[in-house]
Amino acid sequence: MTRALSYEWHRVRSMRATWVTVWCAILGTAIFALAAGAIAGAMGDGDLVSSSELASFAVARASMAPLGVGLMSVVSVGGEYRHGTLLTTLLVTPRRSRVAAAYFAVNAVVAAVVAIVCAGLALTLSAMVFKGFSLGMLPLPSILGIIGVHVVYSVGWSVFGTSLALLLRSPSRALLVVIAWPLLVEPIVRSAATLTGGVVSDVAKFILPFSAGGTMQEISFTGARFLFAPADTSLSPALGGLIFTTELAILMGIAWIRFVRTSRAG
Amino acid sequence: MGESQAIAVDGLSKRFSSTFSVRDVGFCVARGSVTGFLGPNGAGKSSVIRLILGLERCSGRALLDGTSYVDLSNPARRVGVMLDRLPAHPRHSVVGHLRMIAAGIGVQNGRIDEVLGIVGLSDVASRKIRALSLGMAQRLAIATSILGDPKILILDEPANGLDPSGLIWFKSFLRGYVKEGGSVLASSHNLADVSVIADDLVVMSKGRVTAAASVVDFVEKFSHSYVQVRTDEPDRLALLLQSRGGRVVTRHRNRVHFDGLSAYEVAKLALEWGILIYELQDFAGSLEDAYFAFAEVPRDDVTFRSLTLSVTAKRRAVA
């Protein structure tokens, strides 16, 4: 397994697309962090918005790590099918379960690192823009909690991207789904469900993974919510996180089984 | 599987939708030998190689050093593989591609310089793979296959795209590899090359093995040896030789091809009868002749299997 991980790490590191997506995520985060700080300043009263909510808001809304690592995972694994390099991978590591494990593990590690970098950048830059807020106002456990949840959310995106690449075996189709599902399909479905109201709205909250995952990041340690939607209209962060991780774990299981049982090498 | 067999394939079958692409394929590769894997396009050679390597699911079994490829611990250190195309990222450099594989199979980077030197790619180590010529890509594929210093090589059309000097290099490389105890299964379309390199051969047609034998046995069995004679009296010579068991194969003006008699016998009889002959030559059959003679007849199953395969290694050792 160590050799499979080593091979996959070298492979991911040697791809230009990996670095392009990671640097785009970091650059995008810098731009959005400045914007998020400005928006928070415009929306909330500096005295009423808690530091923890502001910090959560900056990370949740500004960090481009989730999208970046989702795309990177698709390009990394999908490239195996596109360029036929899956054959080389399977000749080095013939056990498909180990190859799948290496894909998910290496992409998850990269996702975690990128999430930490982007969260740190988002916090730092938004603090520079939002007057009256500094990172020193937040206790360390709160900062670690916010970053930890963001890491989980980003790893979820990487699992989503990796699973889609394995299921669809086409980077272009997988890229389309990775972008369209969380950013287009889910918001439309959620809005439609909200307009319908009642049970449909409640069911939508529990079914849509990225909507649930989004609420996971809406942590306000004081309980007061000014920047995020009111607590009674959305899931609790804990329940959102549970739904998000469970649904992605199921998707990962399906992709894993399909990849391990498939008869073709690409 | 005997100790003398590096590769043993038994009953490999693969079905695509309702038809078999490979059916009940079985053969073995003797240790310390080169086995040529022959057959027309679409015969199933590449499919069989992929099945041997566990790249596709199938029925039957293929053992390499007594173990299936999937069950080998660090297989690239035991079996070197070259597929019909180089599965590499086009933007990777030559050395980057090899470094990635070296990391996966636990080989030191020093070995990369060594294999690049062996295949003659040291000068283009930093070149992108997409910028390589077909011959260079083939050499890189060979470098990749020997990176783990394996004792078995499975090569799919290794000579494709190699220029004449590349071919000469490749033949000498294979000779050296086998001399050091390596075993090779190599598919090829080039019968002349196979006849020079291979000890044994496996012939496939329509997804089945139709012959598995030593090259010598196969050529002896299916090629046609004859004696070419040029004389001023072809009619008289033909009549006389026929009376002594000879048979006219072809005749064109004063040139006659006989079989059934050796060149020595023809010369002796011509002298006896006072017939002037001014050319006398023995033509031994080539692998190409034998292959096409064999392929002329439609065959659905193994029709020729000699028992000398397993002794090839011993024969080579004695030589």
XYZ file of C-alpha atoms in Angstrom:
585
model
C 0.000 0.000 0.000
C 2.917 2.332 0.748
C 4.207 1.926 -2.808
C 0.751 2.623 -4.235
C 0.561 5.815 -2.173
C 4.077 6.815 -3.165
C 3.295 6.269 -6.855
C 0.040 8.224 -6.628
C 1.712 11.052 -4.744
C 4.404 11.344 -7.425
C 1.786 11.140 -10.143
C -0.438 13.884 -8.692
C 2.546 16.088 -7.924
C 3.928 15.735 -11.433
C 0.736 16.916 -13.121
C 0.513 20.553 -14.171
C -3.266 20.533 -13.685
C -2.801 19.847 -9.974
C -0.773 22.985 -9.473
C -3.003 25.100 -11.724
C -6.161 24.216 -9.780
C -4.462 24.620 -6.400
C -3.031 28.040 -7.241
C -6.356 29.165 -8.745
C -8.061 28.127 -5.499
C -5.588 30.132 -3.425
C -5.783 33.173 -5.685
C -9.589 32.984 -5.794
C -9.665 32.737 -2.018
C -7.618 35.908 -1.688
C -10.016 37.823 -3.918
C -13.164 36.419 -2.287
C -11.785 36.951 1.238
C -11.422 40.650 0.589
C -14.945 40.694 -0.847
C -16.376 38.619 2.034
C -14.816 40.960 4.586
C -16.348 43.927 2.815
C -19.772 42.223 2.560
C -19.708 41.242 6.215
C -18.858 44.804 7.109
C -21.765 46.070 5.037
C -24.273 43.476 6.299
C -23.526 43.265 9.992
C -23.167 45.714 12.760
C -19.625 45.430 14.057
C -20.882 45.322 17.625
C -23.508 42.634 17.022
C -21.688 40.232 14.714
C -19.678 37.844 16.822
C -16.057 37.279 15.940
C -16.645 33.545 15.550
C -19.543 34.050 13.129
C -17.490 36.524 11.164
C -14.586 34.089 11.007
C -16.898 31.232 9.951
C -18.494 33.472 7.355
C -15.113 34.469 5.919
C -13.942 30.865 5.597
C -17.271 29.433 4.380
C -17.915 32.107 1.783
C -14.409 33.081 0.673
C -12.358 29.899 0.561
C -12.192 28.404 -2.901
C -10.495 25.286 -1.547
C -13.583 23.023 -1.871
C -14.188 23.828 -5.538
C -10.452 23.824 -6.267
C -9.794 20.411 -4.752
C -12.981 19.013 -6.290
C -11.741 20.022 -9.736
C -8.218 18.856 -8.979
C -9.490 15.421 -7.957
C -11.459 15.081 -11.188
C -8.543 16.141 -13.340
C -6.110 13.925 -11.468
C -8.161 10.719 -11.609
C -9.984 11.501 -14.860
C -6.618 12.086 -16.522
C -5.855 8.406 -15.945
C -8.676 7.555 -18.353
C -8.031 10.432 -20.727
C -4.364 9.624 -21.280
C -4.641 5.865 -20.732
C -2.176 6.037 -17.842
C -4.452 3.829 -15.770
C -2.685 0.927 -17.500
C 0.659 2.033 -16.072
C -0.912 2.505 -12.658
C -2.431 -0.992 -12.746
C 0.849 -2.540 -13.871
C 2.589 -0.947 -10.893
C -0.273 -1.694 -8.489
C -2.436 -4.475 -9.944
C -4.830 -4.599 -6.995
C -7.558 -2.155 -7.900
C -8.676 -1.704 -4.294
C -5.211 -0.328 -3.473
C -5.294 1.976 -6.472
C -8.713 3.316 -5.400
C -7.489 3.757 -1.824
C -4.446 5.675 -3.077
C -6.614 7.947 -5.266
C -8.937 8.860 -2.389
C -6.170 9.145 0.218
C -3.772 11.328 -1.780
C -6.539 13.611 -3.019
C -7.888 13.910 0.534
C -4.468 14.874 1.891
C -4.003 17.490 -0.815
C -7.544 18.750 -0.106
C -6.810 19.053 3.598
C -3.596 21.010 3.032
C -5.217 23.344 0.499
C -8.201 23.855 2.839
C -5.911 24.835 5.725
C -3.982 27.279 3.523
C -7.147 28.827 2.068
C -8.906 29.054 5.445
C -5.869 30.776 6.954
C -5.708 33.164 4.029
C -9.444 33.906 4.198
C -9.282 34.643 7.922
C -6.229 36.852 7.604
C -7.451 38.911 4.655
C -11.028 39.350 5.866
C -9.687 40.519 9.229
C -7.702 43.147 7.377
C -10.829 44.444 5.621
C -13.451 44.180 8.416
C -12.773 46.948 10.880
C -12.966 46.039 14.509
C -12.111 42.387 14.001
C -8.804 40.687 14.506
C -7.873 37.047 14.775
C -6.585 37.718 18.278
C -10.216 38.189 19.379
C -10.969 34.534 18.704
C -9.928 31.771 21.074
C -7.628 29.204 19.464
C -10.138 26.305 19.797
C -12.690 28.350 17.820
C -10.188 29.003 15.031
C -9.180 25.360 14.981
C -12.838 24.323 14.956
C -13.643 26.569 11.992
C -10.606 25.386 10.045
C -11.274 21.743 10.988
C -14.826 21.879 9.673
C -13.593 23.538 6.490
C -11.054 20.749 6.042
C -13.831 18.154 6.380
C -15.954 20.049 3.842
C -13.058 20.320 1.373
C -12.141 16.642 1.745
C -15.806 15.925 0.991
C -15.479 17.826 -2.278
C -12.349 15.885 -3.126
C -14.199 12.614 -2.450
C -17.014 13.903 -4.676
C -14.580 14.703 -7.516
C -12.660 11.439 -7.209
C -15.855 9.372 -7.096
C -17.313 11.093 -10.157
C -14.111 10.602 -12.132
C -14.154 6.880 -11.286
C -17.851 6.511 -12.060
C -17.977 8.534 -15.280
C -14.440 7.685 -16.564
C -14.417 10.975 -18.400
C -12.807 14.101 -16.970
C -14.956 16.466 -19.012
C -18.251 14.930 -17.901
C -17.039 14.665 -14.309
C -15.917 18.310 -14.340
C -19.321 19.351 -15.578
C -21.078 17.503 -12.757
C -18.643 18.729 -10.089
C -19.361 22.313 -11.069
C -23.033 22.062 -11.962
C -24.342 19.889 -9.136
C -23.296 21.894 -6.059
C -23.342 25.334 -7.670
C -26.353 25.110 -9.967
C -28.565 22.067 -9.500
C -28.728 22.090 -5.701
C -29.470 25.842 -5.355
C -32.233 25.573 -7.965
C -33.768 22.509 -6.301
C -33.464 24.135 -2.862
C -35.100 27.348 -4.035
C -37.898 25.425 -5.720
C -38.416 23.366 -2.568
C -38.470 26.488 -0.391
C -41.085 28.066 -2.647
C -43.170 24.901 -2.436
C -42.682 24.905 1.322
C -43.839 22.317 3.822
C -42.582 18.754 3.677
C -40.847 19.198 0.315
C -38.658 21.928 1.747
C -37.765 19.797 4.779
C -36.988 16.761 2.615
C -34.760 18.845 0.337
C -32.700 19.946 3.342
C -31.950 16.337 4.200
C -31.335 15.065 0.694
C -29.067 17.658 -0.879
C -25.513 16.909 0.284
C -23.870 20.225 -0.488
C -26.677 22.256 1.024
C -26.283 20.177 4.174
C -22.501 20.450 3.960
C -22.765 24.221 3.630
C -24.667 24.482 6.904
C -21.913 22.411 8.542
C -19.652 25.421 8.151
C -22.141 27.955 9.524
C -20.781 27.864 13.039
C -21.572 30.674 15.394
C -20.168 29.783 18.777
C -22.292 32.423 20.497
C -25.532 31.102 19.022
C -26.442 34.504 17.511
C -26.600 34.534 13.680
C -26.500 37.748 11.718
C -24.518 36.832 8.651
C -25.851 33.286 8.207
C -29.484 32.331 7.729
C -31.521 32.050 10.957
C -31.052 28.743 12.765
C -34.725 27.734 12.459
C -34.621 27.829 8.655
C -31.658 25.500 8.195
C -30.129 22.335 9.601
C -27.823 22.476 12.566
C -24.114 22.381 11.601
C -23.728 18.955 13.227
C -26.690 17.407 11.391
C -25.614 19.075 8.138
C -22.157 17.595 8.562
C -23.569 14.165 9.258
C -25.758 14.237 6.138
C -22.905 15.564 3.992
C -20.360 12.978 5.111
C -22.837 10.093 4.995
C -24.023 10.831 1.475
C -20.499 11.303 0.170
C -19.378 8.110 1.893
C -22.152 6.271 0.034
C -21.080 7.821 -3.275
C -17.462 6.880 -2.544
C -18.514 3.304 -1.776
C -20.375 3.008 -5.066
C -17.447 4.448 -7.040
C -14.990 2.187 -5.213
C -16.997 -0.968 -5.879
C -17.532 -0.039 -9.518
C -13.817 0.625 -10.016
C -12.687 -2.544 -8.237
C -15.181 -4.764 -10.033
C -14.852 -3.283 -13.472
C -13.424 -5.565 -16.112
C -11.602 -3.008 -18.178
C -8.386 -1.121 -17.592
C -9.387 2.002 -19.444
C 3.694 -25.417 -13.578
C 7.197 -26.799 -13.987
C 10.303 -25.092 -12.684
C 11.436 -24.599 -16.275
C 8.415 -22.458 -17.170
C 8.553 -18.716 -16.657
C 5.020 -18.159 -17.968
C 2.266 -20.752 -17.960
C -1.092 -19.895 -19.493
C -3.974 -22.293 -19.216
C -7.524 -22.055 -20.516
C -7.709 -18.265 -20.817
C -11.053 -17.203 -22.237
C -12.642 -13.801 -22.550
C -16.057 -13.099 -23.954
C -17.248 -9.727 -25.232
C -21.048 -9.625 -25.377
C -21.939 -12.885 -27.102
C -18.689 -13.688 -28.861
C -15.361 -14.929 -27.566
C -12.410 -12.665 -28.256
C -10.062 -15.157 -26.665
C -10.950 -18.803 -26.255
C -9.217 -21.492 -24.217
C -5.728 -20.135 -24.797
C -2.925 -22.187 -23.323
C 0.848 -22.159 -23.800
C 4.019 -21.792 -21.821
C 7.242 -19.818 -22.068
C 10.372 -21.727 -21.087
C 12.752 -20.061 -18.673
C 15.737 -18.531 -20.445
C 14.047 -18.390 -23.839
C 12.362 -15.973 -26.198
C 8.895 -16.971 -27.348
C 7.500 -15.206 -30.380
C 3.782 -14.531 -30.234
C 2.444 -14.486 -33.781
C -0.866 -13.965 -35.479
C -2.648 -11.595 -37.839
C -4.187 -8.329 -36.653
C -7.216 -9.048 -34.502
C -6.069 -12.567 -33.661
C -6.184 -11.707 -29.966
C -2.478 -11.383 -29.103
C -2.804 -8.056 -27.274
C -5.957 -9.270 -25.535
C -4.129 -12.359 -24.269
C -1.270 -10.195 -22.970
C -3.751 -8.003 -21.112
C -5.436 -11.074 -19.666
C -2.087 -12.507 -18.539
C -1.437 -9.244 -16.702
C -4.840 -9.244 -15.020
C -5.805 -5.972 -16.699
C -9.109 -7.536 -17.681
C -11.161 -10.203 -16.001
C -11.364 -13.602 -17.660
C -11.642 -17.294 -17.009
C -8.592 -19.542 -16.944
C -5.263 -18.746 -15.362
C -1.909 -17.252 -16.209
C 1.036 -17.813 -13.902
C 4.265 -15.856 -13.956
C 6.964 -17.563 -11.925
C 4.149 -19.676 -10.488
C 1.995 -16.748 -9.359
C -0.620 -14.638 -11.085
C 0.480 -11.063 -11.900
C -2.063 -9.599 -9.499
C -0.763 -11.751 -6.641
C 2.911 -10.970 -7.246
C 4.467 -8.813 -4.580
C 5.742 -5.710 -6.404
C 5.098 -7.255 -9.836
C 7.104 -4.742 -11.881
C 10.259 -6.062 -10.150
C 9.479 -9.574 -11.446
C 7.774 -8.959 -14.787
C 8.563 -6.139 -17.185
C 5.724 -5.153 -19.465
C 5.547 -3.217 -22.690
C 2.060 -2.744 -24.099
C 1.167 -1.973 -27.698
C 1.263 1.759 -26.882
C 3.091 3.704 -24.210
C 0.597 4.550 -21.471
C 2.193 7.782 -20.303
C 1.098 11.344 -19.685
C 2.124 13.349 -22.769
C 3.276 16.328 -20.686
C 5.567 14.258 -18.495
C 9.246 14.265 -19.283
C 11.007 10.996 -20.051
C 12.801 11.045 -16.726
C 9.678 12.250 -14.885
C 7.713 9.265 -16.194
C 10.407 6.865 -15.051
C 10.750 8.594 -11.659
C 7.039 8.185 -11.025
C 7.211 4.458 -11.744
C 10.445 4.106 -9.765
C 8.645 5.587 -6.766
C 5.853 3.053 -7.191
C 8.097 0.004 -7.447
C 10.754 1.037 -4.964
C 13.675 1.563 -7.352
C 16.468 4.054 -6.713
C 16.771 6.993 -9.115
C 20.239 5.780 -10.125
C 18.587 2.904 -11.968
C 16.763 5.452 -14.156
C 20.035 6.770 -15.573
C 21.125 3.179 -16.092
C 18.052 2.146 -18.138
C 18.108 5.392 -20.118
C 21.685 4.527 -21.031
C 20.705 0.972 -22.004
C 17.979 2.133 -24.390
C 19.958 5.125 -25.661
C 17.663 7.880 -24.384
C 20.077 9.650 -22.026
C 20.257 12.654 -24.333
C 16.498 13.204 -24.346
C 15.853 12.513 -20.654
C 14.266 15.915 -20.094
C 12.190 15.894 -23.287
C 8.399 15.765 -23.014
C 6.881 12.434 -24.005
C 4.602 14.082 -26.569
C 7.724 15.325 -28.373
C 9.232 11.865 -28.760
C 9.327 10.081 -32.101
C 7.649 6.683 -32.368
C 11.010 4.941 -32.119
C 11.977 6.954 -29.028
C 8.623 6.207 -27.432
C 9.255 2.494 -28.067
C 12.655 2.783 -26.436
C 11.068 4.547 -23.455
C 8.521 1.734 -23.212
C 11.382 -0.776 -23.173
C 13.180 1.322 -20.528
C 10.001 1.306 -18.450
C 9.697 -2.467 -18.735
C 13.242 -3.120 -17.521
C 13.270 -0.432 -14.819
C 12.568 -2.969 -12.073
C 15.262 -5.348 -13.421
C 12.720 -8.145 -13.941
C 13.493 -11.698 -15.022
C 10.464 -11.960 -17.296
C 9.560 -9.585 -20.107
C 6.194 -9.438 -21.847
C 6.453 -7.223 -24.902
C 3.646 -6.321 -27.283
C 5.014 -5.372 -30.706
C 8.326 -4.147 -29.287
C 9.946 -3.649 -32.690
C 7.215 -1.338 -34.021
C 8.640 2.025 -35.013
C 12.263 1.117 -34.398
C 14.608 2.175 -37.179
C 17.126 -0.353 -38.603
C 19.793 0.536 -36.059
C 17.151 0.388 -33.335
C 16.172 -3.088 -34.500
C 19.762 -4.272 -34.396
C 20.128 -2.808 -30.916
C 16.886 -4.439 -29.790
C 17.908 -7.880 -31.032
C 21.250 -7.676 -29.277
C 19.528 -6.386 -26.137
C 17.187 -9.373 -26.115
C 20.057 -11.797 -26.706
C 21.932 -10.291 -23.765
C 18.822 -10.342 -21.605
C 18.151 -14.024 -22.274
C 21.815 -14.893 -21.837
C 21.554 -13.521 -18.313
C 18.640 -15.841 -17.599
C 15.712 -13.678 -18.637
C 12.592 -15.052 -20.316
C 10.658 -13.164 -22.971
C 7.228 -13.362 -24.551
C 7.162 -10.941 -27.490
C 4.399 -10.444 -29.996
C 5.439 -9.324 -33.446
C 4.319 -9.000 -37.015
C 7.838 -9.169 -38.320
C 8.476 -12.835 -39.020
C 12.080 -12.278 -40.093
C 12.861 -10.719 -36.708
C 11.045 -13.445 -34.825
C 12.971 -16.133 -36.691
C 16.238 -14.510 -35.579
C 15.261 -13.751 -31.985
C 12.816 -16.470 -30.933
C 13.436 -20.003 -29.742
C 9.786 -20.943 -29.556
C 6.612 -19.534 -30.975
C 2.932 -19.418 -30.275
C 0.620 -18.748 -33.205
C -2.857 -17.334 -32.661
C -5.779 -17.066 -35.009
C -9.293 -15.858 -34.274
C -8.698 -15.832 -30.534
C -7.285 -19.345 -30.315
C -3.808 -20.809 -30.210
C -3.281 -22.728 -33.409
C 0.365 -23.663 -32.927
C 2.831 -23.783 -30.051
C 6.225 -25.152 -30.913
C 9.902 -24.473 -31.197
C 10.772 -22.328 -34.223
C 12.948 -25.132 -35.583
C 10.154 -27.697 -35.385
C 7.622 -25.320 -36.866
C 9.817 -24.408 -39.826
C 10.741 -28.031 -40.416
C 7.129 -29.078 -40.346
C 5.542 -26.364 -42.466
C 8.163 -24.818 -44.694
C 9.263 -26.276 -48.007
C 12.958 -27.023 -48.642
C 14.098 -27.497 -52.209
C 17.165 -27.607 -54.437
C 17.569 -25.098 -57.255
C 19.460 -26.273 -60.312
C 20.447 -24.451 -63.504
C 21.353 -26.662 -66.405
C 21.398 -26.726 -70.226
C 19.355 -29.942 -70.178
C 16.501 -29.335 -67.773
C 14.114 -31.854 -69.384
C 16.587 -34.716 -69.260
C 17.705 -33.863 -65.724
C 14.095 -33.674 -64.550
C 13.271 -37.070 -66.009
C 16.314 -38.717 -64.542
C 15.932 -37.155 -61.102
C 12.271 -38.150 -61.015
C 13.308 -41.718 -61.636
C 15.473 -41.476 -58.487
C 12.759 -40.087 -56.206
C 13.067 -36.400 -56.972
C 10.053 -34.202 -57.682
C 9.937 -31.100 -59.834
C 8.456 -28.296 -57.771
C 8.709 -25.495 -60.335
C 10.447 -25.041 -63.625
C 11.313 -21.875 -65.498
C 13.451 -22.105 -68.679
C 16.702 -23.735 -67.617
C 16.083 -23.363 -63.868
C 14.438 -26.263 -62.042
C 13.422 -26.625 -58.376
C 13.475 -30.162 -57.010
C 12.559 -31.619 -53.682
C 12.969 -35.161 -52.406
C 16.705 -35.129 -53.064
C 19.555 -33.236 -51.432
C 21.903 -30.914 -53.360
C 24.647 -33.479 -52.889
C 22.505 -36.234 -54.408
C 21.545 -34.043 -57.363
C 25.202 -33.119 -58.012
C 26.309 -36.735 -57.788
C 23.587 -37.944 -60.208
C 24.252 -35.112 -62.684
C 27.929 -36.057 -62.732
C 27.012 -39.696 -63.243
C 24.757 -38.846 -66.204
C 27.140 -36.278 -67.679
C 24.738 -33.382 -67.396
C 26.328 -29.987 -67.008
C 24.886 -27.980 -64.123
C 26.111 -24.471 -63.484
C 24.133 -23.585 -60.374
C 23.171 -25.766 -57.459
C 21.731 -24.378 -54.279
C 19.869 -25.700 -51.230
C 16.975 -23.505 -50.078
C 15.947 -24.168 -46.493
C 12.451 -23.049 -45.568
C 12.081 -19.785 -43.639
C 9.727 -19.000 -40.787
C 7.873 -16.732 -43.187
C 7.283 -19.625 -45.617
C 6.239 -21.900 -42.791
C 3.938 -19.312 -41.251
C 2.098 -18.593 -44.482
C 1.896 -22.262 -45.384
C 0.452 -22.901 -41.926
C -1.914 -19.927 -42.107
C -3.263 -20.926 -45.528
C -5.348 -23.672 -43.978
C -8.234 -22.438 -41.784
C -7.702 -23.716 -38.243
C -10.030 -23.520 -35.292
C -7.855 -25.050 -32.632
C -4.360 -26.151 -31.803
C -3.240 -28.172 -34.760
C 0.460 -28.238 -34.093
C 2.036 -28.450 -30.690
C 5.555 -29.816 -30.413
C 6.873 -31.140 -27.161
C 10.248 -29.478 -27.375
C 9.192 -26.201 -25.776
C 10.168 -27.123 -22.270
C 13.643 -28.253 -23.305
C 14.524 -25.031 -25.099
C 16.168 -23.601 -22.027
C 18.278 -26.727 -21.595
C 19.247 -26.638 -25.252
C 20.285 -23.019 -24.900
C 22.242 -23.774 -21.735
C 24.107 -26.574 -23.498
C 24.853 -24.314 -26.464
